Tab-separated table of C-alpha atoms and ligand atoms in Angstrom:
chain	number	residue	atom	x	y	z
F	233	UNK	CA	-2.735	27.388	8.757
F	234	UNK	CA	-5.171	28.085	5.879
F	235	UNK	CA	-5.214	25.657	3.963
F	236	UNK	CA	-6.035	22.018	4.985
F	237	UNK	CA	-2.771	20.262	5.537
F	238	UNK	CA	-1.343	18.723	2.184
F	239	UNK	CA	0.058	15.169	1.739
F	240	UNK	CA	1.476	13.450	-1.498
F	241	UNK	CA	0.909	9.895	-1.521
F	242	UNK	CA	-2.456	7.273	-0.148
F	243	UNK	CA	0.314	4.930	0.730
F	244	UNK	CA	0.018	3.416	4.370
F	245	UNK	CA	2.261	6.673	5.708
F	246	UNK	CA	0.018	8.985	4.066
F	247	UNK	CA	-2.870	7.382	5.032
F	248	UNK	CA	-2.421	6.871	8.517
F	249	UNK	CA	-1.244	10.533	8.732
F	250	UNK	CA	-4.544	11.542	7.430
F	251	UNK	CA	-6.351	9.769	9.900
F	252	UNK	CA	-5.170	11.050	12.895
F	253	UNK	CA	-5.513	14.441	11.594
F	254	UNK	CA	-8.806	13.602	11.275
F	255	UNK	CA	-9.280	12.386	14.656
F	256	UNK	CA	-8.449	15.418	15.750
F	257	UNK	CA	-10.620	17.254	13.539
F	258	UNK	CA	-7.992	18.767	11.213
F	259	UNK	CA	-8.652	18.940	7.362
F	260	UNK	CA	-5.957	17.256	4.695
F	261	UNK	CA	-5.953	15.982	1.682
F	262	UNK	CA	-3.816	13.068	0.189
F	263	UNK	CA	-2.734	13.460	-3.683
F	264	UNK	CA	-2.615	10.133	-5.398
F	265	UNK	CA	-0.978	9.494	-8.642
F	266	UNK	CA	-2.797	5.932	-9.076
F	267	UNK	CA	-5.716	6.255	-11.048
F	268	UNK	CA	-8.483	4.717	-8.471
F	269	UNK	CA	-8.182	2.559	-4.990
F	270	UNK	CA	-7.951	-0.814	-7.350
F	271	UNK	CA	-5.368	0.575	-9.829
F	272	UNK	CA	-3.178	-1.637	-8.036
F	273	UNK	CA	-2.501	-4.614	-6.396
F	274	UNK	CA	-0.950	-4.134	-2.938
F	275	UNK	CA	1.191	-6.647	-2.395
F	276	UNK	CA	1.255	-9.384	0.162
F	277	UNK	CA	1.385	-9.596	3.416
F	278	UNK	CA	2.734	-7.798	6.298
F	279	UNK	CA	3.071	-8.294	10.122
F	280	UNK	CA	1.956	-5.375	11.841
F	281	UNK	CA	4.479	-4.707	15.176
F	282	UNK	CA	3.109	-3.985	18.216
F	283	UNK	CA	6.118	-1.274	18.778
F	284	UNK	CA	5.296	0.762	16.077
F	285	UNK	CA	2.883	-0.238	13.277
F	286	UNK	CA	-0.192	-2.095	15.555
F	287	UNK	CA	1.041	1.772	17.987
F	288	UNK	CA	-0.008	3.766	14.850
F	289	UNK	CA	-3.199	2.196	14.461
F	290	UNK	CA	-4.071	2.567	17.497
F	291	UNK	CA	-3.966	6.313	17.030
F	292	UNK	CA	-6.071	6.013	14.408
F	293	UNK	CA	-8.468	5.072	16.464
F	294	UNK	CA	-8.475	1.728	14.736
F	295	UNK	CA	-7.296	-1.063	16.673
F	296	UNK	CA	-10.733	-3.337	16.370
F	297	UNK	CA	-10.572	-2.709	12.937
F	298	UNK	CA	-7.453	-4.099	12.655
F	299	UNK	CA	-8.601	-7.115	14.498
F	300	UNK	CA	-11.020	-7.433	12.689
F	301	UNK	CA	-8.759	-8.246	9.863
F	302	UNK	CA	-5.681	-10.207	10.962
F	303	UNK	CA	-5.316	-13.430	9.193
F	304	UNK	CA	-4.911	-16.053	12.147
F	305	UNK	CA	-2.283	-18.777	12.651
F	306	UNK	CA	0.279	-16.550	10.368
F	307	UNK	CA	2.557	-15.720	13.024
F	308	UNK	CA	3.901	-19.190	12.989
F	309	UNK	CA	7.119	-19.736	11.527
F	310	UNK	CA	9.695	-22.680	9.658
F	311	UNK	CA	13.206	-22.280	8.663
F	312	UNK	CA	14.398	-25.002	6.032
F	313	UNK	CA	17.244	-26.276	5.455
F	314	UNK	CA	17.984	-26.066	1.580
F	315	UNK	CA	17.922	-29.947	1.602
F	316	UNK	CA	14.407	-29.946	3.036
F	317	UNK	CA	15.205	-30.247	6.633
F	318	UNK	CA	13.624	-28.363	9.468
F	319	UNK	CA	16.051	-26.517	11.328
F	320	UNK	CA	12.328	-24.674	13.066
F	321	UNK	CA	9.660	-24.923	13.213
F	322	UNK	CA	7.430	-22.821	15.958
F	323	UNK	CA	3.478	-22.339	16.435
F	324	UNK	CA	1.272	-19.454	16.202
F	325	UNK	CA	-0.588	-19.687	19.376
F	326	UNK	CA	-2.290	-16.231	18.978
F	327	UNK	CA	0.019	-13.955	21.507
F	328	UNK	CA	2.443	-12.590	19.458
F	329	UNK	CA	3.318	-9.624	18.781
F	330	UNK	CA	3.064	-9.427	14.713
F	331	UNK	CA	-0.369	-10.512	13.261
F	332	UNK	CA	-0.297	-10.808	9.704
F	333	UNK	CA	-2.993	-9.127	7.724
F	334	UNK	CA	-3.136	-8.321	3.854
F	335	UNK	CA	-1.399	-4.834	2.902
F	336	UNK	CA	-4.842	-4.211	0.705
F	337	UNK	CA	-7.336	-4.699	3.336
F	338	UNK	CA	-5.006	-2.696	5.929
F	339	UNK	CA	-4.935	-0.271	3.400
F	340	UNK	CA	-9.127	-0.436	2.905
F	341	UNK	CA	-9.865	0.454	6.210
F	342	UNK	CA	-7.589	3.198	6.489
F	343	UNK	CA	-9.698	4.204	3.133
F	344	UNK	CA	-12.572	3.739	4.588
F	345	UNK	CA	-11.979	5.719	7.745
F	346	UNK	CA	-11.407	8.834	5.479
F	347	UNK	CA	-14.431	11.612	5.386
F	348	UNK	CA	-15.496	11.641	1.318
F	349	UNK	CA	-13.293	12.637	-1.178
F	350	UNK	CA	-10.260	12.950	1.321
F	351	UNK	CA	-8.348	10.858	-1.226
F	352	UNK	CA	-7.835	12.864	-5.098
F	353	UNK	CA	-7.045	10.050	-6.726
F	354	UNK	CA	-5.218	10.644	-10.318
F	355	UNK	CA	-3.100	13.066	-8.668
F	356	UNK	CA	0.501	12.753	-9.636
F	357	UNK	CA	2.550	15.459	-8.621
F	358	UNK	CA	4.765	16.194	-11.336
F	359	UNK	CA	6.771	19.572	-9.568
F	360	UNK	CA	7.410	20.998	-6.217
F	361	UNK	CA	8.511	24.726	-5.751
F	362	UNK	CA	9.209	26.635	-2.805
F	363	UNK	CA	6.985	29.758	-2.624
F	364	UNK	CA	8.811	31.506	1.013
F	365	UNK	CA	7.953	31.722	4.204
F	366	UNK	CA	6.958	28.265	4.586
F	367	UNK	CA	4.485	27.922	1.229
F	368	UNK	CA	4.649	25.381	-1.401
F	369	UNK	CA	3.627	25.008	-4.701
F	370	UNK	CA	2.491	21.743	-6.285
F	371	UNK	CA	2.074	20.994	-10.157
F	372	UNK	CA	0.455	17.912	-11.219
F	373	UNK	CA	1.577	16.048	-13.777
F	374	UNK	CA	-2.121	17.330	-15.732
F	375	UNK	CA	-0.419	20.893	-15.133
F	376	UNK	CA	-2.719	21.997	-12.507
F	377	UNK	CA	-1.201	23.747	-9.477
F	378	UNK	CA	-2.289	23.937	-5.787
F	379	UNK	CA	-0.578	26.511	-2.669
F	380	UNK	CA	-0.078	24.741	0.506
F	381	UNK	CA	1.027	26.472	3.908
F	382	UNK	CA	1.935	22.682	4.977
F	383	UNK	CA	3.626	19.719	2.110
F	384	UNK	CA	4.164	16.089	3.332
F	385	UNK	CA	5.960	14.018	1.152
F	386	UNK	CA	4.105	10.633	2.116
F	387	UNK	CA	5.360	9.121	-2.029
F	388	UNK	CA	7.807	6.833	-0.780
F	389	UNK	CA	10.934	5.576	-2.336
F	390	UNK	CA	10.878	7.795	-5.331
F	391	UNK	CA	9.345	10.940	-4.234
F	392	UNK	CA	9.113	14.567	-5.895
F	393	UNK	CA	8.792	16.274	-2.442
F	394	UNK	CA	12.032	14.929	-1.001
F	395	UNK	CA	14.959	17.628	-3.944
F	396	UNK	CA	12.854	20.484	-1.259
F	397	UNK	CA	14.786	18.866	1.220
F	398	UNK	CA	17.760	17.269	0.112
F	399	UNK	CA	20.012	16.143	-2.628
F	400	UNK	CA	19.555	12.253	-1.585
F	401	UNK	CA	18.462	9.501	-4.227
F	402	UNK	CA	17.562	6.320	-4.024
F	403	UNK	CA	20.933	3.255	-5.054
F	404	UNK	CA	20.656	-0.765	-5.368
F	405	UNK	CA	20.981	-2.176	-2.586
F	406	UNK	CA	22.300	-5.487	-4.258
F	407	UNK	CA	19.379	-7.455	-3.515
F	408	UNK	CA	16.443	-8.412	-5.575
F	409	UNK	CA	13.187	-10.407	-4.929
F	410	UNK	CA	11.058	-12.373	-7.366
F	411	UNK	CA	7.841	-12.807	-6.879
F	412	UNK	CA	5.768	-15.970	-7.982
F	413	UNK	CA	1.920	-17.077	-6.360
F	414	UNK	CA	0.866	-20.375	-5.902
F	415	UNK	CA	-2.787	-20.922	-5.555
F	416	UNK	CA	-4.834	-23.239	-4.319
F	417	UNK	CA	-1.849	-24.980	-2.297
F	418	UNK	CA	-3.528	-27.131	-1.054
F	419	UNK	CA	-4.529	-29.096	-3.612
F	420	UNK	CA	-2.742	-28.033	-6.685
F	421	UNK	CA	0.809	-27.543	-4.328
F	422	UNK	CA	0.714	-29.822	-2.214
F	423	UNK	CA	4.300	-30.375	-1.075
F	424	UNK	CA	4.936	-26.847	-1.582
F	425	UNK	CA	2.339	-26.150	0.789
F	426	UNK	CA	3.206	-28.004	3.475
F	427	UNK	CA	7.315	-26.651	3.359
F	428	UNK	CA	5.420	-23.905	3.751
F	429	UNK	CA	3.217	-24.736	6.159
F	430	UNK	CA	0.607	-22.390	7.664
F	431	UNK	CA	2.140	-18.955	8.042
F	432	UNK	CA	5.933	-17.746	6.755
F	433	UNK	CA	8.705	-20.146	5.402
F	434	UNK	CA	12.692	-19.638	4.956
F	435	UNK	CA	15.464	-21.470	3.068
F	436	UNK	CA	18.547	-19.388	3.937
F	437	UNK	CA	21.610	-19.771	1.906
F	438	UNK	CA	24.662	-17.336	1.655
F	439	UNK	CA	23.386	-15.072	-1.460
F	440	UNK	CA	20.281	-16.583	-2.195
F	441	UNK	CA	17.341	-17.674	-0.042
F	442	UNK	CA	13.397	-18.778	-0.357
F	443	UNK	CA	11.014	-17.228	1.533
F	444	UNK	CA	6.738	-17.792	1.293
F	445	UNK	CA	4.205	-16.531	2.752
F	446	UNK	CA	-0.053	-18.595	3.263
F	447	UNK	CA	-1.312	-15.538	2.305
F	448	UNK	CA	-5.340	-15.867	2.331
F	449	UNK	CA	-7.138	-17.729	0.133
F	450	UNK	CA	-4.616	-20.905	0.397
F	451	UNK	CA	-2.186	-18.655	-1.775
F	452	UNK	CA	1.636	-18.938	-1.242
F	453	UNK	CA	3.956	-16.286	-2.233
F	454	UNK	CA	6.994	-16.794	-3.112
F	455	UNK	CA	10.010	-14.347	-2.308
F	456	UNK	CA	13.172	-15.447	-4.080
F	457	UNK	CA	16.607	-13.328	-3.059
F	458	UNK	CA	19.277	-12.695	-4.833
F	459	UNK	CA	22.281	-10.904	-4.486
F	460	UNK	CA	23.151	-10.187	-7.586
F	461	UNK	CA	24.043	-6.834	-9.545
F	462	UNK	CA	21.287	-5.562	-11.870
F	463	UNK	CA	23.288	-6.427	-15.106
F	464	UNK	CA	22.574	-10.174	-13.814
F	465	UNK	CA	18.904	-9.645	-13.615
F	466	UNK	CA	18.578	-7.442	-16.906
F	467	UNK	CA	19.921	-10.278	-18.859
F	468	UNK	CA	16.862	-12.032	-17.830
F	469	UNK	CA	13.528	-11.225	-20.456
F	470	UNK	CA	11.164	-11.350	-17.097
F	471	UNK	CA	8.661	-10.440	-20.051
F	472	UNK	CA	9.275	-14.516	-21.027
F	473	UNK	CA	7.717	-15.615	-17.910
F	474	UNK	CA	9.034	-19.766	-18.386
F	475	UNK	CA	12.617	-18.936	-19.946
F	476	UNK	CA	12.700	-16.631	-16.495
F	477	UNK	CA	11.613	-19.041	-14.248
F	478	UNK	CA	13.841	-21.313	-15.286
F	479	UNK	CA	17.192	-19.536	-14.860
F	480	UNK	CA	15.782	-18.251	-11.404
F	481	UNK	CA	15.637	-22.125	-10.861
F	482	UNK	CA	18.854	-22.501	-12.195
F	483	UNK	CA	20.521	-20.564	-9.071
F	484	UNK	CA	18.562	-23.397	-7.136
F	485	UNK	CA	19.813	-26.665	-8.731
F	486	UNK	CA	20.523	-28.954	-5.808
F	487	UNK	CA	17.854	-28.215	-3.147
F	488	UNK	CA	15.167	-30.005	-2.131
F	489	UNK	CA	12.366	-30.168	-5.170
F	490	UNK	CA	9.266	-29.166	-1.997
F	491	UNK	CA	11.402	-25.241	-2.251
F	492	UNK	CA	12.209	-25.069	-6.354
F	493	UNK	CA	8.522	-26.060	-6.344
F	494	UNK	CA	8.007	-22.426	-5.056
F	495	UNK	CA	9.527	-20.777	-7.878
F	496	UNK	CA	9.099	-23.454	-10.577
F	497	UNK	CA	5.148	-24.087	-10.369
F	498	UNK	CA	4.056	-20.680	-10.171
F	499	UNK	CA	0.782	-19.268	-11.142
F	500	UNK	CA	1.582	-16.091	-12.613
F	501	UNK	CA	4.780	-14.882	-13.891
F	502	UNK	CA	7.579	-13.653	-11.876
F	503	UNK	CA	8.102	-10.489	-10.955
F	504	UNK	CA	11.275	-8.456	-10.399
F	505	UNK	CA	11.723	-6.365	-7.531
F	506	UNK	CA	14.885	-4.643	-6.876
F	507	UNK	CA	15.680	-3.186	-3.649
F	508	UNK	CA	16.810	0.351	-3.192
F	509	UNK	CA	17.497	2.408	-0.142
F	510	UNK	CA	18.387	5.924	1.015
F	511	UNK	CA	21.853	6.644	2.826
F	512	UNK	CA	22.144	5.133	5.880
F	513	UNK	CA	20.541	7.797	8.884
F	514	UNK	CA	19.515	10.291	5.560
F	515	UNK	CA	18.495	13.581	7.422
F	516	UNK	CA	18.083	17.344	6.304
F	517	UNK	CA	17.899	20.742	7.790
F	518	UNK	CA	14.745	21.997	8.501
F	519	UNK	CA	12.686	24.048	5.905
F	520	UNK	CA	9.301	25.489	6.602
F	521	UNK	CA	6.594	24.073	5.521
F	522	UNK	CA	7.205	21.242	4.733
F	523	UNK	CA	8.277	17.149	5.724
F	524	UNK	CA	8.689	13.956	4.986
F	525	UNK	CA	7.765	10.259	5.917
F	526	UNK	CA	8.044	6.743	5.397
F	527	UNK	CA	9.964	5.130	2.693
F	528	UNK	CA	9.937	8.861	1.018
F	529	UNK	CA	12.631	10.036	4.724
F	530	UNK	CA	14.341	6.334	4.830
F	531	UNK	CA	13.664	3.725	2.235
F	532	UNK	CA	15.862	0.839	3.117
F	533	UNK	CA	15.762	-2.600	1.053
F	534	UNK	CA	12.515	-5.044	2.782
F	535	UNK	CA	13.584	-5.955	6.472
F	536	UNK	CA	9.764	-6.063	8.019
F	537	UNK	CA	9.621	-2.798	8.938
F	538	UNK	CA	8.866	-0.388	6.141
F	539	UNK	CA	5.279	-0.173	6.005
F	540	UNK	CA	4.702	-0.404	10.145
F	541	UNK	CA	7.358	2.755	10.460
F	542	UNK	CA	5.926	4.612	7.207
F	543	UNK	CA	2.773	4.116	9.731
F	544	UNK	CA	4.153	5.262	12.844
F	545	UNK	CA	5.672	8.258	11.160
F	546	UNK	CA	2.543	9.290	10.113
F	547	UNK	CA	0.713	8.912	13.361
F	548	UNK	CA	3.423	10.794	15.133
F	549	UNK	CA	3.293	13.496	12.676
F	550	UNK	CA	-0.702	13.831	12.965
F	551	UNK	CA	-0.386	13.399	16.666
F	552	UNK	CA	2.405	16.276	16.658
F	553	UNK	CA	0.317	19.010	14.395
F	554	UNK	CA	-2.453	18.180	16.704
F	555	UNK	CA	-0.730	19.193	19.695
F	556	UNK	CA	0.478	22.439	18.187
F	557	UNK	CA	-1.678	23.633	15.669
F	558	UNK	CA	-0.748	27.210	15.884
F	559	UNK	CA	3.016	26.414	15.525
F	560	UNK	CA	3.996	24.508	12.458
F	561	UNK	CA	6.540	24.732	12.889
F	562	UNK	CA	7.472	23.428	16.196
F	563	UNK	CA	5.747	20.821	15.572
F	564	UNK	CA	7.653	19.551	12.318
F	565	UNK	CA	10.767	20.340	14.413
F	566	UNK	CA	9.751	17.831	17.400
F	567	UNK	CA	8.996	15.300	14.602
F	568	UNK	CA	11.790	14.876	12.373
F	569	UNK	CA	13.991	14.837	15.602
F	570	UNK	CA	12.249	12.105	16.711
F	571	UNK	CA	11.829	10.165	13.476
F	572	UNK	CA	16.125	10.874	13.262
F	573	UNK	CA	16.707	9.014	15.596
F	574	UNK	CA	13.971	6.032	15.178
F	575	UNK	CA	16.342	2.986	14.340
F	576	UNK	CA	14.816	1.818	10.975
F	577	UNK	CA	16.233	-1.770	11.440
F	578	UNK	CA	14.665	-3.650	13.938
F	579	UNK	CA	16.922	-3.555	16.891
F	580	UNK	CA	16.696	-6.923	17.587
F	581	UNK	CA	18.169	-8.068	13.934
F	582	UNK	CA	21.661	-7.560	14.344
F	583	UNK	CA	21.438	-10.740	17.025
F	584	UNK	CA	20.512	-13.452	14.100
F	585	UNK	CA	22.338	-16.960	15.021
F	586	UNK	CA	20.096	-19.534	12.768
F	587	UNK	CA	22.260	-21.813	11.214
F	588	UNK	CA	22.971	-20.685	7.642
F	589	UNK	CA	21.383	-17.197	7.784
F	590	UNK	CA	23.036	-14.946	6.891
F	591	UNK	CA	22.456	-11.235	9.709
F	592	UNK	CA	24.375	-9.614	7.061
F	593	UNK	CA	21.863	-9.331	3.901
F	594	UNK	CA	19.136	-7.608	4.832
F	595	UNK	CA	16.654	-9.274	2.728
F	596	UNK	CA	14.621	-10.990	4.962
F	597	UNK	CA	11.306	-9.483	4.685
F	598	UNK	CA	10.465	-8.865	8.021
F	599	UNK	CA	11.222	-13.246	8.587
F	600	UNK	CA	14.639	-13.085	10.128
F	601	UNK	CA	13.898	-10.646	12.374
F	602	UNK	CA	11.007	-12.633	13.479
F	603	UNK	CA	13.353	-15.143	14.144
F	604	UNK	CA	15.353	-13.238	16.675
F	605	UNK	CA	12.569	-11.309	18.359
F	606	UNK	CA	10.658	-14.282	19.393
F	607	UNK	CA	13.890	-17.387	19.001
T	297	FAD	C1	8.889	-7.030	-1.818
T	297	FAD	C2	8.844	-5.407	-0.369
T	297	FAD	C3	8.017	-6.595	0.278
T	297	FAD	C4	8.200	-5.573	2.051
T	297	FAD	N1	7.571	-6.360	2.959
T	297	FAD	C5	7.523	-5.582	3.543
T	297	FAD	C6	6.731	-6.133	5.296
T	297	FAD	O1	6.869	-7.118	5.329
T	297	FAD	N2	6.600	-5.130	6.180
T	297	FAD	C7	6.331	-3.825	6.297
T	297	FAD	O2	6.867	-3.329	7.622
T	297	FAD	N3	7.889	-3.374	4.967
T	297	FAD	C8	7.770	-4.157	3.856
T	297	FAD	N4	8.216	-3.656	2.858
T	297	FAD	C9	8.457	-2.006	2.738
T	297	FAD	C10	7.074	-0.898	2.458
T	297	FAD	O3	6.036	-2.023	1.776
T	297	FAD	C11	7.308	0.346	2.363
T	297	FAD	O4	8.336	0.574	3.417
T	297	FAD	C12	6.000	1.245	2.802
T	297	FAD	O5	4.914	0.462	1.861
T	297	FAD	C13	6.183	2.226	2.832
T	297	FAD	O6	4.949	2.876	3.376
T	297	FAD	P1	4.578	4.686	2.374
T	297	FAD	O7	3.366	5.271	2.716
T	297	FAD	O8	6.075	5.896	3.329
T	297	FAD	O9	5.262	4.260	0.528
T	297	FAD	P2	4.319	3.709	-0.158
T	297	FAD	O10	3.653	2.390	0.102
T	297	FAD	O11	5.488	3.685	-1.711
T	297	FAD	O12	2.800	5.003	-0.979
T	297	FAD	C14	3.743	5.437	-1.884
T	297	FAD	C15	2.420	6.251	-2.259
T	297	FAD	O13	2.786	7.422	-2.946
T	297	FAD	C16	2.293	7.500	-4.186
T	297	FAD	N5	3.235	8.550	-5.258
T	297	FAD	C17	4.481	7.630	-5.703
T	297	FAD	N6	5.036	8.996	-6.695
T	297	FAD	C18	3.893	9.983	-6.470
T	297	FAD	C19	3.316	10.840	-7.133
T	297	FAD	N7	4.046	11.872	-7.992
T	297	FAD	N8	2.198	11.557	-6.940
T	297	FAD	C20	0.852	10.940	-6.268
T	297	FAD	N9	1.556	10.151	-5.395
T	297	FAD	C21	2.116	9.429	-5.534
T	297	FAD	C22	1.891	5.909	-4.761
T	297	FAD	O14	1.473	5.749	-5.925
T	297	FAD	C23	2.079	4.996	-3.869
T	297	FAD	O15	0.312	4.836	-3.502
T	297	FAD	C24	8.070	-4.339	1.518
T	297	FAD	C25	9.107	-3.504	0.183
T	297	FAD	C26	9.125	-4.501	-0.598
T	297	FAD	C27	9.717	-3.597	-2.089
């Protein structure tokens, strides 16, 4: 390679790739659209699995740093019926394989582990084009360009690199989350805090569910999942927080007040997050000098695996390049073959049989697979 590995996107997948390459002494640059590491909040908690995400952090030589940011007790798990009856209450004894961390903290340890200047902030890719013989030109929104021998699209759902390899585009997956935060839960939202417990809580029902996590700093993070067409959400004015909250809460009329409080007592305006997915089994023919990882390659509706898989992709690609630095095509072929075969859902997911849980409704943000794996 005559140029550093060019990675588009400083999400968890792109950063793990850059870090694993760095561990092996291979130069990379990461071009990120965000103007700075703090430009955007990084979302809530992620459970990092011992069979994928943790393997990636091990390859990145960051497992101690990871253990230092694990939030104790957050692997506890409750399942509630819509009337508040506790159907399952599992404590966190510290031995589970899915410790929870704040996504922002995980991103921070990855950023801190890279040489200064590795990430080029404010570098939004506008276009990419092949130049032949495995070389590609990348054009940025500010008009700047670069030419690279190895281009990796780690730029998420709406990847600007993917069109080089595939005509697939994400489609609405039928379900959306509405996210809400409740702060100072123990003192200001005691009933909701008790319902959630020390870790995660899910109250499932066909076509609608309330999930909540207890995040760092005594914050409850609610995810309301509703299986509705996009038109239904478009009719709600999310710029009017009170009206949007009332409309979403109406879907849960008759549910226990400690559950609906997770919607109506929000300290933040409700945020709509529609779920998109690439076609199942999305793949492409090998093209020299370019590949994809993470959501750019295999976006699914949230199922608790996406970030873990993006990190594993980054680690596996980094290791493949390090093993064959003089035969990049063989490295990319080996990486892609293994990635295409990797399930994008937790295999245990299909067996969910807790009362009231619709296992086909794949929106459980890692909670259903937690239940099935540990249940
Ligand atoms: C509500 C929700 C909850 C989720 N919960 C979980 C969970 O609990 N566990 C789990 O494992 N997964 C979860 N996921 C999935 C997970 O967030 C994704 O699978 C994961 O973030 C993918 O990582 P990535 O690095 O591939 O892409 P991303 O995290 O999307 O990162 C892509 C990066 O590329 C940058 N970028 C985009 N376009 C450009 C451009 N044109 N030029 C330059 N940079 C660009 C973006 O700014 C971003 O920094 C959840 C997803 C959602 C929506």
